Coordinates of C-alpha atoms in Angstrom, one line a residue:
X1 CA 155.1 184.2 -82.0
X2 CA 153.7 180.8 -81.8
X3 CA 156.9 179.5 -80.2
X4 CA 156.9 182.3 -77.7
X5 CA 153.3 181.6 -76.7
X6 CA 154.0 177.9 -76.3
X7 CA 156.9 178.8 -73.9
X8 CA 154.6 180.9 -71.8
X9 CA 151.9 178.2 -71.4
X10 CA 152.3 175.4 -68.8
X11 CA 152.6 171.8 -70.2
X12 CA 149.2 170.2 -70.6
X13 CA 148.2 167.8 -67.8
X14 CA 147.7 164.1 -68.9
X15 CA 144.2 163.1 -69.6
X16 CA 142.2 161.9 -66.6
X17 CA 145.1 163.0 -64.3
X18 CA 144.1 163.6 -60.6
X19 CA 144.1 167.3 -59.5
X20 CA 147.3 168.6 -58.0
X21 CA 147.3 170.0 -54.5
X22 CA 150.2 171.6 -52.5
X23 CA 151.9 169.1 -50.3
X24 CA 151.2 169.4 -46.6
X25 CA 154.0 168.0 -44.5
X26 CA 153.5 165.9 -41.4
X27 CA 155.6 168.4 -39.4
X28 CA 152.5 170.6 -39.2
X29 CA 150.6 168.1 -37.0
X30 CA 151.3 169.9 -33.7
X31 CA 152.1 173.4 -35.0
X32 CA 150.1 176.5 -34.3
X33 CA 147.0 177.1 -36.4
X34 CA 147.9 177.3 -40.0
X35 CA 146.3 176.8 -43.4
X36 CA 147.7 173.3 -43.5
X37 CA 146.1 172.4 -40.1
X38 CA 142.8 173.8 -41.2
X39 CA 142.9 171.8 -44.5
X40 CA 143.7 168.7 -42.5
X41 CA 140.8 169.2 -40.2
X42 CA 138.3 170.0 -43.0
X43 CA 139.5 166.8 -44.8
X44 CA 139.1 164.8 -41.6
X45 CA 135.6 166.2 -41.2
X46 CA 134.5 164.6 -44.4
X47 CA 134.2 160.9 -43.8
X48 CA 134.8 158.9 -46.9
X49 CA 131.8 157.0 -48.1
X50 CA 131.4 153.8 -50.0
X51 CA 130.3 154.8 -53.5
X52 CA 126.9 153.6 -54.7
X53 CA 124.7 154.6 -57.6
X54 CA 121.3 153.9 -56.3
X55 CA 121.8 153.1 -52.6
X56 CA 122.7 155.5 -49.8
X57 CA 126.5 155.1 -49.1
X58 CA 127.5 154.7 -45.5
X59 CA 130.3 157.0 -44.2
X60 CA 133.3 155.2 -42.8
X61 CA 134.0 155.6 -39.1
X62 CA 136.8 157.8 -37.8
X63 CA 139.7 156.1 -36.0
X64 CA 141.4 157.4 -33.0
X65 CA 144.9 156.6 -34.5
X66 CA 144.0 157.8 -38.0
X67 CA 146.8 160.4 -37.8
X68 CA 149.1 162.0 -35.2
X69 CA 146.6 164.8 -34.5
X70 CA 143.8 162.4 -33.7
X71 CA 146.0 160.4 -31.3
X72 CA 147.1 163.6 -29.6
X73 CA 143.5 164.7 -29.2
X74 CA 142.4 161.3 -27.8
X75 CA 145.1 161.4 -25.2
X76 CA 144.1 164.9 -24.2
X77 CA 140.5 163.7 -23.8
X78 CA 141.8 161.0 -21.5
X79 CA 143.5 163.6 -19.4
X80 CA 140.4 165.7 -19.3
X81 CA 138.3 162.7 -18.1
X82 CA 140.9 162.0 -15.3
X83 CA 140.3 165.6 -14.0
X84 CA 136.5 165.2 -14.4
X85 CA 136.7 162.0 -12.2
X86 CA 138.9 163.8 -9.7
X87 CA 136.4 166.6 -9.5
X88 CA 133.5 164.3 -8.8
X89 CA 135.3 161.7 -6.7
X90 CA 136.9 164.1 -4.2
X91 CA 133.6 165.5 -2.9
X92 CA 132.6 162.4 -1.0
X93 CA 136.0 162.3 0.8
X94 CA 135.7 166.0 1.6
X95 CA 132.1 165.9 3.1
X96 CA 133.1 165.0 6.7
X97 CA 135.7 167.8 6.7
X98 CA 133.1 170.3 5.2
X99 CA 130.6 169.4 7.8
X100 CA 133.1 169.9 10.7
X101 CA 134.6 173.1 9.3
X102 CA 131.3 174.9 8.6
X103 CA 129.3 173.1 11.3
X104 CA 126.4 172.2 9.0
X105 CA 123.9 169.4 8.7
X106 CA 123.7 166.5 6.1
X107 CA 121.0 168.4 4.2
X108 CA 123.0 171.6 3.9
X109 CA 126.3 169.9 3.0
X110 CA 124.4 167.9 0.3
X111 CA 124.0 171.2 -1.6
X112 CA 127.5 170.5 -3.0
X113 CA 125.9 167.8 -5.0
X114 CA 122.7 169.6 -6.0
X115 CA 124.3 172.8 -7.3
X116 CA 126.2 171.2 -10.2
X117 CA 122.8 169.9 -11.5
X118 CA 121.9 173.4 -12.7
X119 CA 125.3 173.5 -14.5
X120 CA 124.6 170.1 -16.2
X121 CA 121.2 171.2 -17.4
X122 CA 122.6 174.4 -18.9
X123 CA 125.3 172.2 -20.5
X124 CA 122.7 169.9 -22.0
X125 CA 120.8 172.8 -23.6
X126 CA 123.9 174.7 -24.8
X127 CA 126.2 171.8 -26.0
X128 CA 124.9 171.9 -29.6
X129 CA 125.0 175.6 -29.8
X130 CA 128.6 175.7 -28.6
X131 CA 129.6 173.2 -31.3
X132 CA 127.7 175.1 -34.0
X133 CA 129.2 178.5 -33.2
X134 CA 132.6 177.6 -31.7
X135 CA 133.3 174.0 -32.6
X136 CA 135.4 171.6 -30.5
X137 CA 137.8 174.5 -30.0
X138 CA 135.2 176.2 -28.0
X139 CA 134.6 173.1 -25.8
X140 CA 138.4 172.7 -25.3
X141 CA 138.8 176.3 -24.0
X142 CA 135.5 176.7 -22.1
X143 CA 135.6 173.5 -19.9
X144 CA 138.9 174.0 -18.1
X145 CA 138.1 177.7 -17.8
X146 CA 134.9 176.9 -16.0
X147 CA 136.8 174.5 -13.7
X148 CA 139.4 177.2 -12.9
X149 CA 136.6 179.7 -12.2
X150 CA 135.2 177.3 -9.6
X151 CA 138.4 175.9 -8.1
X152 CA 140.4 179.2 -7.5
X153 CA 137.8 180.7 -5.1
X154 CA 137.3 177.3 -3.4
X155 CA 141.1 177.3 -2.6
X156 CA 140.6 180.3 -0.3
X157 CA 137.8 178.5 1.7
X158 CA 135.0 181.1 1.1
X159 CA 131.7 181.2 3.2
X160 CA 129.7 178.1 2.6
X161 CA 126.8 179.8 0.7
X162 CA 129.2 180.6 -2.1
X163 CA 130.5 177.0 -2.5
X164 CA 127.4 175.6 -4.3
X165 CA 127.5 178.5 -6.8
X166 CA 131.2 177.8 -7.5
X167 CA 130.4 174.1 -8.0
X168 CA 127.7 175.1 -10.5
X169 CA 130.4 176.5 -12.7
X170 CA 132.4 173.3 -12.3
X171 CA 129.3 171.3 -13.2
X172 CA 128.7 173.3 -16.3
X173 CA 132.3 172.7 -17.5
X174 CA 132.0 169.0 -16.7
X175 CA 128.7 168.7 -18.5
X176 CA 129.9 170.3 -21.7
X177 CA 133.1 168.2 -21.7
X178 CA 131.2 165.0 -20.9
X179 CA 128.7 165.4 -23.7
X180 CA 131.1 166.7 -26.3
X181 CA 133.8 164.0 -26.0
X182 CA 131.3 161.2 -25.6
X183 CA 129.7 162.2 -28.9
X184 CA 133.1 162.4 -30.6
X185 CA 134.5 159.1 -29.4
X186 CA 131.2 157.3 -29.6
X187 CA 131.2 157.8 -33.4
X188 CA 134.7 156.2 -33.8
X189 CA 135.6 152.7 -34.9
X190 CA 135.7 150.3 -31.9
X191 CA 133.6 152.8 -29.9
X192 CA 132.9 150.4 -27.0
X193 CA 136.6 149.9 -26.3
X194 CA 137.5 153.5 -26.7
X195 CA 134.7 154.8 -24.6
X196 CA 135.5 152.2 -22.0
X197 CA 139.1 153.6 -21.9
X198 CA 138.1 157.3 -21.5
X199 CA 135.5 156.4 -18.9
X200 CA 138.2 154.3 -17.3
X201 CA 140.2 157.4 -17.1
X202 CA 137.3 159.1 -15.3
X203 CA 137.3 156.2 -12.9
X204 CA 141.0 156.5 -12.4
X205 CA 140.6 160.2 -11.5
X206 CA 137.8 159.3 -9.1
X207 CA 140.0 156.6 -7.6
X208 CA 143.0 158.7 -6.8
X209 CA 141.2 161.9 -5.8
X210 CA 139.7 160.5 -2.5
X211 CA 143.0 158.9 -1.7
X212 CA 144.9 162.2 -2.2
X213 CA 142.3 164.2 -0.4
X214 CA 142.0 161.8 2.5
X215 CA 145.8 161.5 2.9
X216 CA 146.2 165.3 2.8
X217 CA 143.6 165.7 5.5
X218 CA 144.3 162.7 7.8
X219 CA 148.0 162.0 7.3
X220 CA 149.3 165.5 6.3
X221 CA 147.1 167.4 8.7
X222 CA 146.2 169.8 5.9
X223 CA 142.9 171.7 5.7
X224 CA 140.4 170.5 3.1
X225 CA 140.8 173.4 0.7
X226 CA 144.4 172.6 0.0
X227 CA 143.2 169.8 -2.3
X228 CA 142.0 172.5 -4.7
X229 CA 145.5 173.8 -5.1
X230 CA 146.2 170.5 -6.8
X231 CA 143.1 170.8 -9.0
X232 CA 144.0 174.4 -10.0
X233 CA 147.4 173.3 -11.3
X234 CA 146.1 170.3 -13.2
X235 CA 143.2 172.4 -14.7
X236 CA 145.7 175.0 -15.9
X237 CA 147.7 172.4 -17.7
X238 CA 144.4 171.1 -19.3
X239 CA 143.6 174.6 -20.6
X240 CA 146.9 174.8 -22.4
X241 CA 147.0 171.3 -23.8
X242 CA 143.4 171.1 -24.9
X243 CA 143.5 174.5 -26.6
X244 CA 146.6 173.4 -28.5
X245 CA 145.1 170.0 -29.5
X246 CA 141.7 171.3 -30.7
X247 CA 142.6 174.8 -32.0
X248 CA 142.0 174.0 -35.6
X249 CA 138.7 172.2 -34.8
X250 CA 136.6 175.2 -35.6
X251 CA 132.9 175.7 -36.0
X252 CA 133.3 175.6 -39.7
X253 CA 134.9 172.2 -39.5
X254 CA 132.0 170.9 -37.4
X255 CA 129.3 172.3 -39.7
X256 CA 131.1 170.9 -42.8
X257 CA 131.3 167.5 -41.2
X258 CA 127.5 167.4 -40.6
X259 CA 126.9 168.6 -44.2
X260 CA 129.2 165.8 -45.4
X261 CA 127.4 163.2 -43.4
X262 CA 124.0 164.4 -44.7
X263 CA 125.2 164.4 -48.4
X264 CA 126.9 161.0 -48.0
X265 CA 123.7 159.3 -46.7
X266 CA 121.4 161.0 -49.3
X267 CA 120.9 159.9 -52.9
X268 CA 121.4 162.5 -55.6
X269 CA 117.7 162.5 -56.3
X270 CA 116.8 163.2 -52.6
X271 CA 119.5 165.8 -52.2
X272 CA 119.1 167.7 -55.4
X273 CA 118.5 171.4 -54.6
X274 CA 118.2 170.8 -50.9
X275 CA 120.4 172.5 -48.3
X276 CA 121.4 170.6 -45.2
X277 CA 119.3 171.7 -42.2
X278 CA 121.1 171.8 -38.8
X279 CA 119.8 169.3 -36.3
X280 CA 119.0 171.3 -33.2
X281 CA 118.6 170.2 -29.6
X282 CA 114.9 171.0 -29.8
X283 CA 114.6 168.5 -32.7
X284 CA 116.3 165.6 -31.0
X285 CA 114.3 166.2 -27.8
X286 CA 111.2 165.1 -29.8
X287 CA 112.8 161.6 -30.1
X288 CA 111.7 159.1 -27.4
X289 CA 115.2 157.4 -27.6
X290 CA 116.8 160.7 -26.5
X291 CA 114.7 160.9 -23.4
X292 CA 115.0 157.2 -22.6
X293 CA 118.8 157.5 -22.8
X294 CA 118.8 160.7 -20.8
X295 CA 116.8 159.2 -17.9
X296 CA 118.8 156.0 -18.0
X297 CA 122.1 158.0 -17.7
X298 CA 120.5 160.2 -15.0
X299 CA 119.7 157.1 -12.9
X300 CA 123.0 155.4 -13.6
X301 CA 125.2 158.5 -12.8
X302 CA 123.0 159.1 -9.7
X303 CA 123.6 155.6 -8.4
X304 CA 127.4 155.8 -9.2
X305 CA 128.0 159.2 -7.5
X306 CA 125.6 158.5 -4.6
X307 CA 127.7 155.5 -3.8
X308 CA 131.0 157.3 -4.4
X309 CA 129.9 160.4 -2.5
X310 CA 128.4 158.7 0.6
X311 CA 130.4 155.5 1.0
X312 CA 132.9 157.3 3.3
X313 CA 130.2 158.6 5.6
X314 CA 128.3 155.3 5.5
X315 CA 131.4 153.3 6.5
X316 CA 132.2 155.7 9.3
X317 CA 128.6 156.1 10.7
X318 CA 127.1 152.7 10.0
X319 CA 130.1 150.3 9.7
X320 CA 132.1 152.3 12.4
X321 CA 135.3 152.3 10.3
X322 CA 138.2 154.8 10.9
X323 CA 138.3 157.7 8.5
X324 CA 141.3 156.6 6.6
X325 CA 140.0 153.0 6.2
X326 CA 136.6 154.4 5.0
X327 CA 138.5 156.5 2.4
X328 CA 140.2 153.3 1.2
X329 CA 136.8 151.6 0.6
X330 CA 135.6 154.4 -1.7
X331 CA 139.0 154.1 -3.5
X332 CA 138.3 150.4 -4.0
X333 CA 134.9 151.3 -5.5
X334 CA 136.3 153.8 -8.0
X335 CA 139.2 151.4 -8.8
X336 CA 136.7 148.6 -9.5
X337 CA 134.7 151.0 -11.8
X338 CA 137.9 152.0 -13.6
X339 CA 139.0 148.3 -14.3
X340 CA 135.4 147.3 -15.2
X341 CA 135.2 150.1 -17.8
X342 CA 138.5 149.1 -19.5
X343 CA 138.1 145.3 -19.4
X344 CA 134.4 144.9 -19.9
X345 CA 134.5 147.3 -22.8
X346 CA 136.1 144.5 -24.8
X347 CA 133.3 142.1 -23.8
X348 CA 130.3 144.4 -24.3
X349 CA 130.6 144.9 -28.0
X350 CA 131.1 141.2 -28.7
X351 CA 127.9 140.0 -27.0
X352 CA 125.8 143.1 -27.7
X353 CA 125.1 146.2 -25.6
X354 CA 121.5 145.2 -24.8
X355 CA 122.4 141.8 -23.3
X356 CA 125.6 142.9 -21.7
X357 CA 124.0 145.7 -19.7
X358 CA 121.2 143.5 -18.7
X359 CA 123.7 141.0 -17.2
X360 CA 125.8 143.7 -15.6
X361 CA 122.8 145.4 -13.9
X362 CA 121.4 142.1 -12.6
X363 CA 124.9 141.4 -11.0
X364 CA 124.9 145.0 -9.6
X365 CA 121.5 144.5 -8.0
X366 CA 122.7 141.3 -6.3
X367 CA 126.0 142.9 -5.1
X368 CA 124.1 146.0 -3.8
X369 CA 121.8 143.7 -1.7
X370 CA 124.9 141.9 -0.2
X371 CA 126.6 145.3 0.6
X372 CA 123.4 146.4 2.4
X373 CA 122.6 143.2 4.3
X374 CA 126.1 141.9 5.3
X375 CA 127.3 144.2 8.1
X376 CA 131.1 143.4 7.9
X377 CA 133.8 145.9 7.0
X378 CA 135.9 143.5 4.8
X379 CA 132.9 142.0 3.1
X380 CA 131.6 145.6 2.4
X381 CA 134.9 146.5 0.8
X382 CA 134.8 143.4 -1.5
X383 CA 131.1 143.9 -2.5
X384 CA 131.6 147.6 -3.2
X385 CA 134.7 146.9 -5.4
X386 CA 132.8 144.4 -7.6
X387 CA 129.8 146.7 -7.6
X388 CA 132.0 149.4 -9.1
X389 CA 133.4 146.8 -11.6
X390 CA 130.0 145.9 -13.1
X391 CA 128.7 149.5 -12.9
X392 CA 131.7 150.7 -14.9
X393 CA 130.7 149.8 -18.5
X394 CA 127.1 151.0 -18.3
X395 CA 127.7 154.6 -19.4
X396 CA 129.9 154.0 -22.4
X397 CA 127.7 151.1 -23.6
X398 CA 124.6 153.3 -23.4
X399 CA 126.4 155.9 -25.5
X400 CA 127.3 153.3 -28.1
X401 CA 123.7 152.0 -28.1
X402 CA 122.5 155.6 -28.8
X403 CA 124.8 155.9 -31.8
X404 CA 123.4 152.7 -33.2
X405 CA 119.7 153.8 -32.8
X406 CA 120.0 157.5 -33.8
X407 CA 120.9 159.0 -37.2
X408 CA 124.5 160.3 -37.4
X409 CA 123.6 163.9 -37.8
X410 CA 121.7 163.8 -34.5
X411 CA 124.6 162.3 -32.5
X412 CA 126.1 165.6 -31.2
X413 CA 122.7 167.0 -30.2
X414 CA 121.1 163.8 -28.9
X415 CA 124.1 162.2 -27.2
X416 CA 125.3 165.6 -25.9
X417 CA 121.9 166.3 -24.4
X418 CA 121.5 162.8 -22.9
X419 CA 125.0 162.8 -21.4
X420 CA 124.7 166.2 -19.9
X421 CA 121.2 165.7 -18.6
X422 CA 122.3 162.3 -17.2
X423 CA 125.3 164.0 -15.6
X424 CA 122.7 165.8 -13.5
X425 CA 122.2 162.5 -11.7
X426 CA 125.5 163.3 -10.0
X427 CA 123.8 166.2 -8.3
X428 CA 120.1 165.4 -7.5
X429 CA 120.5 161.8 -6.2
X430 CA 123.4 162.4 -3.8
X431 CA 121.5 165.5 -2.5
X432 CA 118.4 163.4 -2.0
X433 CA 120.4 160.8 0.0
X434 CA 121.8 163.6 2.2
X435 CA 118.4 165.1 2.7
X436 CA 116.8 161.8 3.7
X437 CA 119.9 160.9 5.8
X438 CA 119.3 164.0 7.9
X439 CA 116.2 162.3 9.5
X440 CA 116.7 158.6 8.8
X441 CA 120.4 158.2 9.0
X442 CA 122.9 157.5 6.2
X443 CA 121.9 153.9 6.1
X444 CA 119.2 154.9 3.6
X445 CA 122.0 155.0 1.0
X446 CA 121.6 151.2 0.2
X447 CA 117.8 150.9 -0.4
X448 CA 118.0 154.2 -2.3
X449 CA 120.7 152.9 -4.7
X450 CA 118.9 149.6 -5.1
X451 CA 115.7 151.3 -6.2
X452 CA 117.7 153.3 -8.8
X453 CA 119.2 150.1 -10.2
X454 CA 115.8 148.5 -10.6
X455 CA 114.4 151.6 -12.3
X456 CA 117.2 151.8 -14.9
X457 CA 117.1 148.1 -15.8
X458 CA 113.4 148.5 -16.6
X459 CA 114.3 151.5 -18.7
X460 CA 117.0 149.5 -20.5
X461 CA 114.5 146.7 -21.4
X462 CA 112.4 149.4 -23.1
X463 CA 115.0 149.9 -25.8
X464 CA 114.1 148.3 -29.1
X465 CA 116.2 145.6 -30.7
X466 CA 116.0 142.5 -28.5
X467 CA 119.0 140.9 -26.7
X468 CA 120.8 139.4 -29.8
X469 CA 123.9 141.0 -31.2
X470 CA 123.0 143.4 -34.1
X471 CA 119.5 143.9 -32.7
X472 CA 120.0 147.7 -32.2
X473 CA 121.0 148.2 -35.9
X474 CA 118.0 146.1 -37.1
X475 CA 115.7 148.1 -34.8
X476 CA 116.9 151.4 -36.4
X477 CA 116.5 149.9 -39.9
X478 CA 113.0 148.6 -39.1
X479 CA 112.1 151.9 -37.2
X480 CA 111.0 149.9 -34.1
X481 CA 109.6 152.3 -31.4
X482 CA 110.6 152.5 -27.8
X483 CA 109.1 149.6 -25.8
X484 CA 108.6 147.5 -28.9
X485 CA 110.2 144.4 -27.4
X486 CA 108.3 144.8 -24.1
X487 CA 104.9 145.0 -25.9
X488 CA 105.9 142.1 -28.2
X489 CA 106.8 140.0 -25.1
X490 CA 103.6 140.9 -23.4
X491 CA 101.5 139.9 -26.4
X492 CA 103.3 136.5 -26.6
X493 CA 102.8 136.0 -22.9
X494 CA 99.0 136.7 -23.2
X495 CA 98.7 134.4 -26.2
X496 CA 100.6 131.6 -24.4
X497 CA 98.4 132.1 -21.3
X498 CA 95.2 132.0 -23.5
X499 CA 96.3 128.8 -25.2
X500 CA 97.2 127.1 -21.9
X501 CA 93.9 128.2 -20.5
X502 CA 92.0 126.8 -23.6
X503 CA 93.8 123.4 -23.3
X504 CA 93.0 123.0 -19.6

């Protein structure tokens, strides 16, 4: 009997041997959703931490090329940002055609910019909920679906009152996508460079869209709505590819990743008996950093899209350029923005986000003044190209700065809210330019953009951390409040003034 029992029992495992798990083959990387895929995603959601007995271990950052699935997802995000750029960049080139076709004023045609603002606000408020209940899979399906819901009716040139409503749907999709993928890539290793590349993809889309739209209208003698045939086809491809890439990134994976981060940054004594509490949008809206970043991005996106949206009209009405040549100028602007995001992304992280953005904004202010005051077509094309180049890295650098100042479990909520709220700048500021231009002329574009640039550099200086590399991380460790450096500088200035007054 003893021999028979021994035969039935499995051989004992060696002492201290690691647990055995079924092998998951690499061939499942791009397969349809399976248990193996779900296991891979859940494991990827748990960032490994540096072990420590008394201290709080820091979770390691995810890498874009960690595995084949991450690489595939990153490339699909690049494609999505190209379409987002095409969606935003084409509007400026289409405005003259919309005005002529519907016989409407600057103010009325500017509604095409204002309507998406409502979509961006809804995206800012719902981004965290979508992640919590549907995960990245929900984002991947929802955003191209919203674009298709807007582009398909636009392709049949409906009455003008319906166009702003359709663009609201497009704005909601863009806002969700913008906030979700910024938060995802912003948490990766080498985030400055990677964000620079995805925002460079946005700039590439915004570069080619005006060129395609202008060529179709002026060279091909096609009506303006035929451009949306192109966008429908590209958005349909996005729906298939993004769903495939992110199918296994479920809500459970997202919630588990937040719980893993919370447990990895909490000591056993602190975490004993406590359940991780979800960080909600309402909670991060109480943080001054969230609002400062939101208004910085609102101003930045407003300046970028106001220029991109009204350059064509400005060059035609003020610089008296032919339609096709004016379309080339806005292409140079978006091209400069694309190159700046990719190239300067490798510079920004090395000198520090705070100092780099200060330098870029000061150069932008100088170039904007030259673009405004030098009434020459070729000079305008050169100035606007360099203006785009130095504007380019501002958005990704601001996202990286936010990840350094905010706790990790607040990134999806806070960065998602700030990015989506900031995306509303693409609506309200171009609309304001159009409304003012109705009475004062489109020449108001330049002082308007200049005022925005001055406003956002003041906001940027209010971030804690100083201008030295590593200052943002030290500000988070020391819990420095917003405006800390400004108040510190003001006190030093007062003390120096008092001393110099006493000596005299």
